[in-house]
XYZ file of C-alpha atoms in Angstrom:
167
model
C 0.000 0.000 0.000
C 2.750 2.440 0.976
C 4.764 1.636 -2.156
C 1.673 2.116 -4.312
C 1.214 5.585 -2.823
C 4.916 6.472 -3.197
C 6.332 4.269 -5.990
C 9.614 6.198 -6.153
C 10.405 5.948 -2.453
C 13.670 4.004 -2.346
C 13.479 3.619 1.423
C 10.135 1.820 1.215
C 11.347 -0.307 -1.693
C 14.551 -1.214 0.158
C 12.681 -2.288 3.287
C 10.170 -4.238 1.225
C 13.019 -6.048 -0.527
C 14.711 -6.702 2.815
C 11.470 -8.172 4.147
C 11.250 -10.438 1.121
C 14.830 -11.527 1.773
C 14.103 -12.206 5.450
C 11.145 -14.343 4.379
C 13.238 -16.226 1.798
C 11.248 -14.782 -1.122
C 14.501 -14.354 -2.995
C 13.191 -13.600 -6.483
C 10.852 -10.929 -5.146
C 13.711 -9.452 -3.113
C 15.931 -9.356 -6.203
C 13.175 -7.686 -8.204
C 12.726 -4.920 -5.626
C 16.452 -4.390 -4.951
C 16.999 -4.080 -8.714
C 14.662 -1.073 -8.850
C 16.844 0.988 -6.507
C 18.881 3.396 -8.690
C 22.579 4.304 -8.345
C 21.849 7.726 -6.865
C 19.919 6.288 -3.944
C 21.358 6.121 -0.439
C 20.189 2.474 -0.460
C 21.949 1.540 -3.708
C 25.095 0.018 -2.194
C 23.214 -2.069 0.351
C 20.724 -3.171 -2.300
C 23.474 -4.317 -4.655
C 25.365 -6.048 -1.853
C 22.151 -7.890 -0.963
C 21.619 -8.839 -4.590
C 25.132 -10.261 -4.743
C 24.428 -12.256 -1.597
C 21.162 -13.664 -2.962
C 22.663 -14.560 -6.322
C 25.632 -16.236 -4.615
C 23.252 -18.271 -2.451
C 21.435 -19.335 -5.599
C 24.758 -20.391 -7.165
C 24.277 -17.744 -9.874
C 27.908 -16.683 -9.622
C 28.312 -14.894 -12.986
C 25.231 -12.786 -12.237
C 26.459 -11.993 -8.718
C 29.821 -10.937 -10.121
C 28.201 -8.693 -12.726
C 25.852 -7.037 -10.218
C 28.744 -6.254 -7.881
C 31.101 -5.115 -10.640
C 28.430 -2.763 -11.941
C 27.871 -1.442 -8.427
C 31.635 -0.864 -8.060
C 31.651 1.097 -11.323
C 28.827 3.241 -9.927
C 30.376 3.580 -6.443
C 34.097 2.989 -6.984
C 35.186 4.123 -3.509
C 32.821 1.853 -1.569
C 35.050 -0.820 -0.073
C 32.128 -2.967 1.120
C 31.291 -3.744 -2.500
C 34.816 -4.992 -3.146
C 34.618 -7.204 -0.060
C 31.240 -8.563 -1.204
C 32.672 -9.339 -4.654
C 35.683 -11.057 -3.105
C 33.339 -13.255 -1.041
C 31.514 -14.306 -4.212
C 34.841 -15.210 -5.836
C 36.080 -16.952 -2.685
C 32.952 -19.113 -2.395
C 33.325 -19.981 -6.091
C 36.951 -20.971 -5.327
C 38.262 -18.278 -7.665
C 40.932 -17.253 -5.189
C 43.152 -15.222 -7.514
C 40.197 -13.057 -8.524
C 39.172 -12.619 -4.884
C 42.664 -11.491 -3.910
C 42.898 -9.150 -6.894
C 39.650 -7.429 -5.861
C 40.840 -7.152 -2.259
C 44.179 -5.680 -3.319
C 42.274 -3.066 -5.301
C 40.147 -2.298 -2.232
C 43.283 -2.039 -0.128
C 44.565 0.753 -2.366
C 41.445 2.698 -1.368
C 41.671 1.962 2.356
C 45.040 0.438 3.297
C 44.197 0.274 7.011
C 40.768 -1.313 6.660
C 40.791 -4.376 8.922
C 37.841 -6.016 7.160
C 39.799 -6.098 3.905
C 42.758 -7.677 5.690
C 40.502 -10.180 7.441
C 38.882 -11.239 4.171
C 42.319 -11.536 2.569
C 43.312 -13.878 5.397
C 40.237 -16.012 4.781
C 40.975 -16.202 1.055
C 44.626 -17.084 1.665
C 43.470 -19.839 4.029
C 41.048 -21.291 1.467
C 43.813 -21.036 -1.122
C 46.128 -23.018 1.184
C 48.653 -20.278 1.996
C 49.116 -20.682 5.754
C 51.869 -18.080 6.112
C 49.811 -15.368 4.394
C 46.721 -16.360 6.399
C 48.593 -15.911 9.673
C 50.201 -12.689 8.450
C 46.841 -11.154 7.540
C 45.149 -12.209 10.782
C 48.041 -10.765 12.775
C 47.756 -7.552 10.758
C 44.083 -7.314 11.683
C 44.845 -7.957 15.357
C 47.668 -5.394 15.391
C 45.294 -2.769 13.977
C 42.318 -3.828 16.097
C 43.347 -5.995 19.083
C 39.741 -6.821 19.994
C 38.721 -8.065 16.511
C 36.910 -11.192 17.702
C 36.717 -12.906 14.309
C 40.439 -12.501 13.619
C 41.377 -13.638 17.128
C 39.128 -16.684 16.749
C 40.381 -17.415 13.239
C 44.026 -17.232 14.261
C 43.396 -19.293 17.402
C 41.704 -22.077 15.468
C 44.295 -21.883 12.700
C 46.985 -22.584 15.284
C 44.987 -25.159 17.257
C 43.927 -27.136 14.186
C 47.580 -27.455 13.202
C 48.816 -28.123 16.740
C 51.100 -25.095 16.691
C 51.595 -22.160 19.078
C 49.039 -23.725 21.403
C 49.631 -21.245 24.225
C 48.939 -18.377 21.837
C 46.005 -20.258 20.311
C 44.390 -20.541 23.712
């Protein structure tokens, strides 16, 4: 009803799409998120959500295209780069994921979420040294980063190394 009265209200459309997503009505959510234009304050979140939905549906090429388009429209928004790297990482396209994260790092070199995601990708790629290096970088920059602390602790414990530090 509200959307019918104000069809160009991006806020209403965004919350409607989010409700569809919460209720697992993924195609309806995609349809509503798609209608949010680049100039909207909800554009980045809408495109990130679309990437998430498409990744869940195993529609990787579509997820990549949605996020790449969003990056072209909002090239300084690091969250979009991280979202794209997650799509690549889940598709086991590790080189592409790292390339996207390196590009994001040029925008925000001290962003701990970029470093954390790089650590995850290095781990999935099988590069233990780089995984540890990135998690330590995150912890140096943000000592209370729970995910990085947990990740590093389990990385050590699973390999039976540095057990005192792992604990």
